[in-house]
Amino acid sequence: MKLLRPLAGLAVLGLAAWLLVALFGSPPAAAEPMSFTSSRQCAECHAEVFAEWEESWHSQSWVDPEVRALSRDFANADCIDCHAPRPIFETGIGNRVLPRTARRVEGVDCIACHMLPDGRIAGTITNDAAPCRPVERRELVDAMFCAGCHDQHKTVQQWLASDYPERGQDCVSCHMPHRDGDPTKGRDHTMHGGHSLAELQKAVELRGVREDGLWVVEVENVGAGHNYPTDERSRASDVFWRPRGETTWRHLYRFRNPYRHEVGLEDTELPAHATQRLPIDDPDAAGAIEVGLFYKLSPYWTDPEAPDPDAEATLVHRVELAP
Amino acid sequence: MKRPRAPHPLGALVLAAALPAALLVGCGDRGPAGPPAEAAPAYETFEIVERALTELALRLDEAEAEAPGEPADLADRTLGLVSVAAGRDVRLAEVALEEVRELGPPAAPHLAEVLADEGWGDASRGAAARLLAALDAPEAAEPLLATVEGDAPAWLKASCAWQLGETTQDWVLPRLLLRLKYETDPQTVVWIARTLAVFDCYAGLDGLASLAASDDEALRAEAGGVLAELLERSGTPDVAALRTAWWRGEAGAPPAGAEPGLRRQLETWRCIAALREWQLRGVDDARFVLARLGPWTAERLGLALTDEDGYVRIHAGQCLERMGPRGRVAAPALVAALDDPHQAAQAAAALGSVAARAAEHEPALAARALAALAPRTGAEHPMDVRLAAARALGFVGDDGARPALVALVASDEPVELRAAAAEGLVRLGPTPADAPAVRLLAELLTSPAVDPAVPERALAAWLAEEPDHDARAAALAAWTEAGAATEGQDFPAVELLRERRAARAALVLERLDELLR
């Protein structure tokens, strides 16, 4: 015991010294402010997140061949505002975005979402010692953060009109879930949406019922917290059917919000929780039929008179209906 | 170059007093983010749009005295005139037009009812349109314009578009221009284009020229007739000459000092006010209209560059950029706007556009643009401003920009900036010293580092210079041939695009020496 006393005394002294240093000592040296000219700089420390973002469609917003074709290589400059936006914290949360001039090829990049007006970086923690000097900003996960671009076609309004806000499910719940469902692992930056078959399949259900001798196809928005499809005018989802054994699909219905120059077309998107019922009044549909729900990233068919969804669209759901 | 103002001593005192309070607030609960902190106000902004709207509305109220009381039998008399004007007797129809002018604007609502009601039949509705035009008043132009904007039968829309051109109601211009964006009936497009031209706006020219080459014989004849009228009105020999004259603001320019009517001014300011809207749909429409109006609008857009609303400032700059030299009256305002950090890059791009090819036609403007833009390529400026300034210098075309651009191309700056400088340089016209710039652009055709469409456009323009140069002409032919597989395709396959750009890069690099000789 006599031997232990001095040791215990030393331990207490050591602890006290550590406490003093911890309480009154110098904080970790602040990092040299880093100047960001490209989101590639972020990859030096955040390789995993950067790789996820590179896989995302946000990284493709300027270079994707379809958007380039639809905008005629951005000769339609109206598209630039959202496809190469200035930092959202610069224009303000919930405010409309503005176009930027530099690094357009990086699209909707790290800087667009995380750069603060003072040159620091918005993140989930504040850390003056890290090179990017992150500052905790909870607005990053707010639905209004996405609104500057994604509410231009009313997606956030559609979400607000649904019961998803009450359920506590917002944009990031579905499109940026925690990695492996673990909040300590941060959020997935691949931001899956309409390009993901799994997301599409979760969004809608396809079924058929027999009523008065007719097949009635039902498409229900069961999982999207907004219209199906939503956001981009170029998106379309088509219902086709064919008698069992036939190879050629017959068009039944299109879900789509048209471009504003398509003055003769109506907005037929399917709101959250809604069901669209589509009777097939055709003698060829008297027997067993096959129904397919297809999704298209571009609204146009090579041959509008004889669309080929197998070749030009993604099959989301298929059901076989037999009397 | 203007420098940011030094802080006023009083400001420092206020800051010293406010700092502790700000720190205390900062320690509290973090609420949602407010608007970003404004930088030191080196560039003054004002309540431009709101004041213009208010003042014009007041002046309009004062100018348009209250209408006299309506005679009890006005409706009957007006409808009687419709019957007469709808008849076959041309002389009587002329009398009806005279008489409706005597009835004046109070007759307009009754005529508007006929125009809108299918039950009246085609002859009466057509007559109502003619009578409304004869009234030549805002109350009468409104139903004509609403018919063009709505879903009336195509013949009636076309007729109303034409009738508007028979009036002096130039305030319809912005709304008629917007209709041009969405109109799908070709006949209506023809008459909208004509009425626009009557009001000194040739924005419908390209659509008209396209319809004048239509397969439909009747349409071709109608569009061709209007096109001939436009060429005569503008005193230009052909469509290309008129297009150039309109682009440069020479066709359709009102007499010096002439001011549009109050209503037209108000409609234009309403368009500028729409630049503040949250939904881009309205902003896109406003940009479409404003960019297609004439020099008077450019002057107002120049004023809007100092509006207190940041969206108005940016979008006004975009409209001027899209307008091109027709907007050169706003060049001084754009030079000043280079001092506004919020819009400096956009102002640089717009300045390059409004002063495009000024070196050939307006050396003083070119010199002013050069003096304003060249320093903005320096390292002390933000990257977006440097990029925009480097590109803009190429469009202005003043050789004085070469040293700054050559130095940037040769520098170890980010490739995006070097590419912008190269783009600017080759737009100044070919010289033997272009080799590094051309080589860089050709290499970037196959690089993911920049948008390959930009160097591709710049190189195409560069090859098209000096068409008498045999090697360049041959290279341009080969360049065009390399694009044959994607020519006319709305959605060229990615592989085809890559092959095209690789082939074009190879041909430029292989022939570089002979191209620069």
PDB file of N, CA and C in Angstrom, chain B residues 43-46 48-49 268-269 272 275 290 294-308 312-321 323 326-338 340 343 347 350 354:
ATOM      1  N   TYR B  43     -20.389  49.219 -55.112  1.00  0.00           N
ATOM      2  CA  TYR B  43     -21.243  49.496 -56.278  1.00  0.00           C
ATOM      3  C   TYR B  43     -22.613  49.875 -55.738  1.00  0.00           C
ATOM      4  N   GLU B  44     -23.064  51.066 -56.084  1.00  0.00           N
ATOM      5  CA  GLU B  44     -24.318  51.530 -55.506  1.00  0.00           C
ATOM      6  C   GLU B  44     -25.522  50.992 -56.267  1.00  0.00           C
ATOM      7  N   THR B  45     -26.522  50.587 -55.516  1.00  0.00           N
ATOM      8  CA  THR B  45     -27.751  50.108 -56.152  1.00  0.00           C
ATOM      9  C   THR B  45     -28.926  50.956 -55.673  1.00  0.00           C
ATOM     10  N   PHE B  46     -29.988  50.918 -56.440  1.00  0.00           N
ATOM     11  CA  PHE B  46     -31.120  51.801 -56.178  1.00  0.00           C
ATOM     12  C   PHE B  46     -32.430  51.041 -56.392  1.00  0.00           C
ATOM     13  N   ILE B  48     -34.700  50.847 -58.658  1.00  0.00           N
ATOM     14  CA  ILE B  48     -34.919  51.247 -60.055  1.00  0.00           C
ATOM     15  C   ILE B  48     -36.270  50.739 -60.576  1.00  0.00           C
ATOM     16  N   VAL B  49     -36.471  49.443 -60.506  1.00  0.00           N
ATOM     17  CA  VAL B  49     -37.642  48.829 -61.146  1.00  0.00           C
ATOM     18  C   VAL B  49     -38.925  49.291 -60.465  1.00  0.00           C
ATOM     19  N   THR B 268     -42.717  47.291 -70.771  1.00  0.00           N
ATOM     20  CA  THR B 268     -41.311  46.880 -70.777  1.00  0.00           C
ATOM     21  C   THR B 268     -40.788  46.750 -69.342  1.00  0.00           C
ATOM     22  N   TRP B 269     -41.126  47.719 -68.509  1.00  0.00           N
ATOM     23  CA  TRP B 269     -40.682  47.642 -67.105  1.00  0.00           C
ATOM     24  C   TRP B 269     -41.330  46.470 -66.380  1.00  0.00           C
ATOM     25  N   ILE B 272     -39.169  43.677 -67.118  1.00  0.00           N
ATOM     26  CA  ILE B 272     -37.942  43.732 -66.313  1.00  0.00           C
ATOM     27  C   ILE B 272     -38.255  43.298 -64.871  1.00  0.00           C
ATOM     28  N   LEU B 275     -38.141  39.645 -63.926  1.00  0.00           N
ATOM     29  CA  LEU B 275     -36.838  39.015 -63.689  1.00  0.00           C
ATOM     30  C   LEU B 275     -36.650  38.689 -62.208  1.00  0.00           C
ATOM     31  N   LEU B 290     -37.216  40.477 -73.492  1.00  0.00           N
ATOM     32  CA  LEU B 290     -36.329  41.635 -73.349  1.00  0.00           C
ATOM     33  C   LEU B 290     -35.137  41.561 -74.300  1.00  0.00           C
ATOM     34  N   GLY B 294     -35.645  46.343 -78.763  1.00  0.00           N
ATOM     35  CA  GLY B 294     -34.662  47.201 -79.424  1.00  0.00           C
ATOM     36  C   GLY B 294     -33.819  48.046 -78.486  1.00  0.00           C
ATOM     37  N   PRO B 295     -33.107  49.019 -79.048  1.00  0.00           N
ATOM     38  CA  PRO B 295     -32.158  49.823 -78.272  1.00  0.00           C
ATOM     39  C   PRO B 295     -32.777  50.553 -77.081  1.00  0.00           C
ATOM     40  N   TRP B 296     -34.042  50.988 -77.209  1.00  0.00           N
ATOM     41  CA  TRP B 296     -34.647  51.695 -76.085  1.00  0.00           C
ATOM     42  C   TRP B 296     -34.679  50.780 -74.853  1.00  0.00           C
ATOM     43  N   THR B 297     -34.996  49.522 -75.087  1.00  0.00           N
ATOM     44  CA  THR B 297     -35.041  48.569 -73.983  1.00  0.00           C
ATOM     45  C   THR B 297     -33.645  48.349 -73.405  1.00  0.00           C
ATOM     46  N   ALA B 298     -32.640  48.344 -74.284  1.00  0.00           N
ATOM     47  CA  ALA B 298     -31.272  48.163 -73.806  1.00  0.00           C
ATOM     48  C   ALA B 298     -30.891  49.262 -72.823  1.00  0.00           C
ATOM     49  N   GLU B 299     -31.350  50.463 -73.105  1.00  0.00           N
ATOM     50  CA  GLU B 299     -31.055  51.580 -72.208  1.00  0.00           C
ATOM     51  C   GLU B 299     -31.666  51.318 -70.826  1.00  0.00           C
ATOM     52  N   ARG B 300     -32.902  50.795 -70.821  1.00  0.00           N
ATOM     53  CA  ARG B 300     -33.583  50.497 -69.542  1.00  0.00           C
ATOM     54  C   ARG B 300     -32.901  49.326 -68.840  1.00  0.00           C
ATOM     55  N   LEU B 301     -32.456  48.360 -69.613  1.00  0.00           N
ATOM     56  CA  LEU B 301     -31.734  47.229 -69.006  1.00  0.00           C
ATOM     57  C   LEU B 301     -30.435  47.728 -68.368  1.00  0.00           C
ATOM     58  N   GLY B 302     -29.840  48.728 -69.009  1.00  0.00           N
ATOM     59  CA  GLY B 302     -28.641  49.327 -68.427  1.00  0.00           C
ATOM     60  C   GLY B 302     -28.943  49.942 -67.067  1.00  0.00           C
ATOM     61  N   LEU B 303     -30.104  50.604 -66.966  1.00  0.00           N
ATOM     62  CA  LEU B 303     -30.512  51.157 -65.664  1.00  0.00           C
ATOM     63  C   LEU B 303     -30.734  50.044 -64.650  1.00  0.00           C
ATOM     64  N   ALA B 304     -31.341  48.956 -65.129  1.00  0.00           N
ATOM     65  CA  ALA B 304     -31.658  47.832 -64.228  1.00  0.00           C
ATOM     66  C   ALA B 304     -30.403  47.169 -63.662  1.00  0.00           C
ATOM     67  N   LEU B 305     -29.260  47.424 -64.292  1.00  0.00           N
ATOM     68  CA  LEU B 305     -28.003  46.865 -63.767  1.00  0.00           C
ATOM     69  C   LEU B 305     -27.653  47.466 -62.411  1.00  0.00           C
ATOM     70  N   THR B 306     -28.338  48.545 -62.048  1.00  0.00           N
ATOM     71  CA  THR B 306     -28.086  49.129 -60.723  1.00  0.00           C
ATOM     72  C   THR B 306     -29.279  48.914 -59.798  1.00  0.00           C
ATOM     73  N   ASP B 307     -30.173  48.019 -60.144  1.00  0.00           N
ATOM     74  CA  ASP B 307     -31.325  47.779 -59.272  1.00  0.00           C
ATOM     75  C   ASP B 307     -30.870  47.111 -57.977  1.00  0.00           C
ATOM     76  N   GLU B 308     -31.637  47.362 -56.928  1.00  0.00           N
ATOM     77  CA  GLU B 308     -31.274  46.805 -55.617  1.00  0.00           C
ATOM     78  C   GLU B 308     -31.435  45.278 -55.589  1.00  0.00           C
ATOM     79  N   VAL B 312     -32.458  40.915 -60.620  1.00  0.00           N
ATOM     80  CA  VAL B 312     -32.691  41.851 -61.730  1.00  0.00           C
ATOM     81  C   VAL B 312     -31.353  42.219 -62.374  1.00  0.00           C
ATOM     82  N   ARG B 313     -30.347  42.486 -61.533  1.00  0.00           N
ATOM     83  CA  ARG B 313     -29.053  42.918 -62.076  1.00  0.00           C
ATOM     84  C   ARG B 313     -28.444  41.815 -62.963  1.00  0.00           C
ATOM     85  N   ILE B 314     -28.437  40.594 -62.438  1.00  0.00           N
ATOM     86  CA  ILE B 314     -27.851  39.492 -63.217  1.00  0.00           C
ATOM     87  C   ILE B 314     -28.629  39.256 -64.512  1.00  0.00           C
ATOM     88  N   HIS B 315     -29.940  39.180 -64.391  1.00  0.00           N
ATOM     89  CA  HIS B 315     -30.735  38.827 -65.577  1.00  0.00           C
ATOM     90  C   HIS B 315     -30.776  39.965 -66.604  1.00  0.00           C
ATOM     91  N   ALA B 316     -30.706  41.193 -66.130  1.00  0.00           N
ATOM     92  CA  ALA B 316     -30.622  42.310 -67.090  1.00  0.00           C
ATOM     93  C   ALA B 316     -29.335  42.166 -67.905  1.00  0.00           C
ATOM     94  N   GLY B 317     -28.267  41.770 -67.242  1.00  0.00           N
ATOM     95  CA  GLY B 317     -27.002  41.527 -67.949  1.00  0.00           C
ATOM     96  C   GLY B 317     -27.131  40.391 -68.945  1.00  0.00           C
ATOM     97  N   GLN B 318     -27.843  39.340 -68.548  1.00  0.00           N
ATOM     98  CA  GLN B 318     -28.049  38.218 -69.483  1.00  0.00           C
ATOM     99  C   GLN B 318     -28.821  38.683 -70.715  1.00  0.00           C
ATOM    100  N   CYS B 319     -29.845  39.495 -70.500  1.00  0.00           N
ATOM    101  CA  CYS B 319     -30.648  39.978 -71.643  1.00  0.00           C
ATOM    102  C   CYS B 319     -29.763  40.783 -72.591  1.00  0.00           C
ATOM    103  N   LEU B 320     -28.909  41.614 -72.028  1.00  0.00           N
ATOM    104  CA  LEU B 320     -28.018  42.419 -72.877  1.00  0.00           C
ATOM    105  C   LEU B 320     -27.035  41.512 -73.617  1.00  0.00           C
ATOM    106  N   GLU B 321     -26.566  40.490 -72.931  1.00  0.00           N
ATOM    107  CA  GLU B 321     -25.645  39.546 -73.587  1.00  0.00           C
ATOM    108  C   GLU B 321     -26.333  38.890 -74.785  1.00  0.00           C
ATOM    109  N   MET B 323     -28.834  40.088 -76.419  1.00  0.00           N
ATOM    110  CA  MET B 323     -29.238  41.109 -77.389  1.00  0.00           C
ATOM    111  C   MET B 323     -28.109  41.383 -78.389  1.00  0.00           C
ATOM    112  N   ARG B 326     -27.088  45.287 -80.592  1.00  0.00           N
ATOM    113  CA  ARG B 326     -28.292  46.122 -80.503  1.00  0.00           C
ATOM    114  C   ARG B 326     -28.388  46.768 -79.106  1.00  0.00           C
ATOM    115  N   GLY B 327     -27.717  46.137 -78.146  1.00  0.00           N
ATOM    116  CA  GLY B 327     -27.767  46.669 -76.785  1.00  0.00           C
ATOM    117  C   GLY B 327     -26.558  47.516 -76.422  1.00  0.00           C
ATOM    118  N   ARG B 328     -25.801  47.984 -77.442  1.00  0.00           N
ATOM    119  CA  ARG B 328     -24.533  48.644 -77.109  1.00  0.00           C
ATOM    120  C   ARG B 328     -24.707  49.966 -76.366  1.00  0.00           C
ATOM    121  N   VAL B 329     -25.925  50.529 -76.416  1.00  0.00           N
ATOM    122  CA  VAL B 329     -26.165  51.756 -75.667  1.00  0.00           C
ATOM    123  C   VAL B 329     -25.942  51.510 -74.166  1.00  0.00           C
ATOM    124  N   ALA B 330     -26.016  50.254 -73.746  1.00  0.00           N
ATOM    125  CA  ALA B 330     -25.831  49.931 -72.322  1.00  0.00           C
ATOM    126  C   ALA B 330     -24.370  49.656 -71.970  1.00  0.00           C
ATOM    127  N   ALA B 331     -23.473  49.825 -72.933  1.00  0.00           N
ATOM    128  CA  ALA B 331     -22.060  49.500 -72.670  1.00  0.00           C
ATOM    129  C   ALA B 331     -21.491  50.261 -71.466  1.00  0.00           C
ATOM    130  N   PRO B 332     -21.740  51.572 -71.341  1.00  0.00           N
ATOM    131  CA  PRO B 332     -21.193  52.272 -70.162  1.00  0.00           C
ATOM    132  C   PRO B 332     -21.718  51.686 -68.850  1.00  0.00           C
ATOM    133  N   ALA B 333     -22.997  51.331 -68.836  1.00  0.00           N
ATOM    134  CA  ALA B 333     -23.569  50.748 -67.611  1.00  0.00           C
ATOM    135  C   ALA B 333     -22.922  49.400 -67.319  1.00  0.00           C
ATOM    136  N   LEU B 334     -22.597  48.650 -68.355  1.00  0.00           N
ATOM    137  CA  LEU B 334     -21.950  47.345 -68.163  1.00  0.00           C
ATOM    138  C   LEU B 334     -20.521  47.521 -67.642  1.00  0.00           C
ATOM    139  N   VAL B 335     -19.834  48.532 -68.166  1.00  0.00           N
ATOM    140  CA  VAL B 335     -18.474  48.806 -67.667  1.00  0.00           C
ATOM    141  C   VAL B 335     -18.544  49.106 -66.174  1.00  0.00           C
ATOM    142  N   ALA B 336     -19.526  49.922 -65.776  1.00  0.00           N
ATOM    143  CA  ALA B 336     -19.668  50.243 -64.346  1.00  0.00           C
ATOM    144  C   ALA B 336     -20.011  48.997 -63.541  1.00  0.00           C
ATOM    145  N   ALA B 337     -20.834  48.124 -64.125  1.00  0.00           N
ATOM    146  CA  ALA B 337     -21.281  46.923 -63.410  1.00  0.00           C
ATOM    147  C   ALA B 337     -20.141  45.937 -63.154  1.00  0.00           C
ATOM    148  N   LEU B 338     -19.036  46.118 -63.850  1.00  0.00           N
ATOM    149  CA  LEU B 338     -17.866  45.259 -63.589  1.00  0.00           C
ATOM    150  C   LEU B 338     -17.350  45.448 -62.156  1.00  0.00           C
ATOM    151  N   ASP B 340     -19.311  45.537 -59.596  1.00  0.00           N
ATOM    152  CA  ASP B 340     -20.254  44.876 -58.680  1.00  0.00           C
ATOM    153  C   ASP B 340     -19.882  43.397 -58.600  1.00  0.00           C
ATOM    154  N   GLN B 343     -22.329  40.745 -60.010  1.00  0.00           N
ATOM    155  CA  GLN B 343     -22.656  40.586 -61.427  1.00  0.00           C
ATOM    156  C   GLN B 343     -21.459  40.807 -62.358  1.00  0.00           C
ATOM    157  N   ALA B 347     -21.546  40.816 -66.326  1.00  0.00           N
ATOM    158  CA  ALA B 347     -21.348  42.110 -66.999  1.00  0.00           C
ATOM    159  C   ALA B 347     -20.227  41.994 -68.029  1.00  0.00           C
ATOM    160  N   ALA B 350     -21.607  40.185 -71.024  1.00  0.00           N
ATOM    161  CA  ALA B 350     -22.536  41.046 -71.765  1.00  0.00           C
ATOM    162  C   ALA B 350     -21.794  42.154 -72.505  1.00  0.00           C
ATOM    163  N   VAL B 354     -22.327  42.996 -76.387  1.00  0.00           N
ATOM    164  CA  VAL B 354     -22.856  44.250 -76.964  1.00  0.00           C
ATOM    165  C   VAL B 354     -21.778  44.972 -77.774  1.00  0.00           C
TER     166      VAL B 354
END
